[in-house]
mmCIF file of C-alpha atoms in Angstrom:
data_model
loop_
_atom_site.group_PDB
_atom_site.id
_atom_site.type_symbol
_atom_site.label_atom_id
_atom_site.label_comp_id
_atom_site.label_asym_id
_atom_site.label_seq_id
_atom_site.Cartn_x
_atom_site.Cartn_y
_atom_site.Cartn_z
ATOM 1 C CA THR B 1 0.144 0.029 -0.018
ATOM 2 C CA ARG B 2 1.099 3.507 -0.396
ATOM 3 C CA GLN B 3 1.112 4.305 3.026
ATOM 4 C CA SER B 4 3.569 1.511 3.779
ATOM 5 C CA THR B 5 6.414 2.928 1.599
ATOM 6 C CA ILE B 6 5.946 6.976 3.281
ATOM 7 C CA PRO B 7 8.324 5.713 5.972
ATOM 8 C CA ARG B 8 10.707 4.042 3.647
ATOM 9 C CA ILE B 9 10.605 7.063 1.486
ATOM 10 C CA SER B 10 11.309 9.571 4.150
ATOM 11 C CA ARG B 11 14.465 7.354 5.707
ATOM 12 C CA ARG B 12 15.580 7.266 1.942
ATOM 13 C CA ARG B 13 15.194 11.169 1.552
ATOM 14 C CA PHE B 14 16.323 11.804 5.125
ATOM 15 C CA SER B 15 19.636 9.549 4.432
ATOM 16 C CA ALA B 16 20.017 11.402 1.008
ATOM 17 C CA ALA B 17 19.908 14.713 2.732
ATOM 18 C CA VAL B 18 21.955 13.732 5.934
ATOM 19 C CA GLY B 19 24.600 11.098 4.966
ATOM 20 C CA MET B 20 23.402 8.579 7.185
ATOM 21 C CA PRO B 21 20.343 6.736 8.342
ATOM 22 C CA PRO B 22 18.009 8.333 10.897
ATOM 23 C CA LEU B 23 18.876 5.648 13.607
ATOM 24 C CA ALA B 24 22.582 6.414 12.864
ATOM 25 C CA TYR B 25 22.208 10.393 13.227
ATOM 26 C CA LEU B 26 20.181 9.713 16.253
ATOM 27 C CA GLN B 27 22.768 7.766 17.918
ATOM 28 C CA GLU B 28 25.574 10.260 16.750
ATOM 29 C CA LEU B 29 23.763 12.984 18.417
ATOM 30 C CA ARG B 30 23.260 11.020 21.857
ATOM 31 C CA VAL B 31 26.721 10.138 21.734
ATOM 32 C CA GLU B 32 27.750 13.499 20.900
ATOM 33 C CA GLN B 33 25.433 14.794 24.011
ATOM 34 C CA ALA B 34 26.920 12.158 26.299
ATOM 35 C CA LYS B 35 30.354 13.422 25.551
ATOM 36 C CA ALA B 36 29.473 16.938 26.501
ATOM 37 C CA MET B 37 28.036 16.090 29.725
ATOM 38 C CA LEU B 38 31.069 13.756 30.544
ATOM 39 C CA GLU B 39 33.413 16.812 29.976
ATOM 40 C CA ALA B 40 30.999 19.368 31.861
ATOM 41 C CA THR B 41 29.339 17.423 34.506
ATOM 42 C CA SER B 42 30.197 14.741 37.418
ATOM 43 C CA GLU B 43 26.882 13.064 36.588
ATOM 44 C CA SER B 44 27.159 9.324 36.610
ATOM 45 C CA LEU B 45 26.853 7.218 33.314
ATOM 46 C CA GLU B 46 23.375 5.953 34.311
ATOM 47 C CA GLN B 47 22.168 9.666 34.910
ATOM 48 C CA ILE B 48 23.920 10.447 31.268
ATOM 49 C CA VAL B 49 22.549 7.554 29.652
ATOM 50 C CA ALA B 50 18.989 8.469 30.964
ATOM 51 C CA ALA B 51 19.330 11.989 29.905
ATOM 52 C CA VAL B 52 20.394 11.306 26.415
ATOM 53 C CA GLY B 53 17.406 8.946 25.978
ATOM 54 C CA TYR B 54 18.689 5.382 26.574
ATOM 55 C CA SER B 55 17.639 3.195 29.153
ATOM 56 C CA ASP B 56 20.019 0.389 28.419
ATOM 57 C CA VAL B 57 23.341 1.407 30.062
ATOM 58 C CA PRO B 58 25.554 -1.170 28.409
ATOM 59 C CA ALA B 59 24.241 -0.913 25.108
ATOM 60 C CA PHE B 60 24.939 2.801 25.190
ATOM 61 C CA ARG B 61 28.541 1.833 26.519
ATOM 62 C CA ARG B 62 29.160 -0.545 23.461
ATOM 63 C CA LEU B 63 27.702 2.382 21.247
ATOM 64 C CA PHE B 64 29.756 5.152 22.588
ATOM 65 C CA GLN B 65 32.882 2.707 22.568
ATOM 66 C CA ARG B 66 32.200 1.860 18.884
ATOM 67 C CA GLN B 67 31.753 5.903 17.931
ATOM 68 C CA VAL B 68 34.629 7.263 19.971
ATOM 69 C CA GLY B 69 37.149 4.720 20.448
ATOM 70 C CA LEU B 70 36.950 4.889 24.224
ATOM 71 C CA SER B 71 34.546 3.856 26.857
ATOM 72 C CA PRO B 72 32.594 6.672 28.627
ATOM 73 C CA ALA B 73 35.071 6.413 31.592
ATOM 74 C CA GLN B 74 38.256 6.205 29.533
ATOM 75 C CA TYR B 75 36.630 9.233 27.558
ATOM 76 C CA ARG B 76 36.046 11.337 30.734
ATOM 77 C CA ALA B 77 39.534 10.380 32.531
ATOM 78 C CA TRP B 78 41.098 11.726 29.015
ATOM 79 C CA TRP B 79 39.190 14.861 29.003
ATOM 80 C CA ARG B 80 40.067 15.834 32.382
ATOM 81 C CA ARG B 81 43.708 15.177 31.739
ATOM 82 C CA ALA B 82 43.629 16.814 28.541
ATOM 83 C CA GLY B 83 41.520 19.924 29.924
#
């Protein structure tokens, strides 16, 4: 049906405009927000994960590690040494 193609077309247009699928874009935004919070606050990872819209801390930790190359704890420690 025509309605079932609308989300697929929207995803295709989004990907063409932004250069990545919507989920990847959202994940990147959430990781960038978490990085900013790790840099600027002393909130726990659990609090940060919830603030960026995740409920699964281990899943977010894996996503962060995959995108950043460091765990959230390693990133925070690196940032504090660098800053």
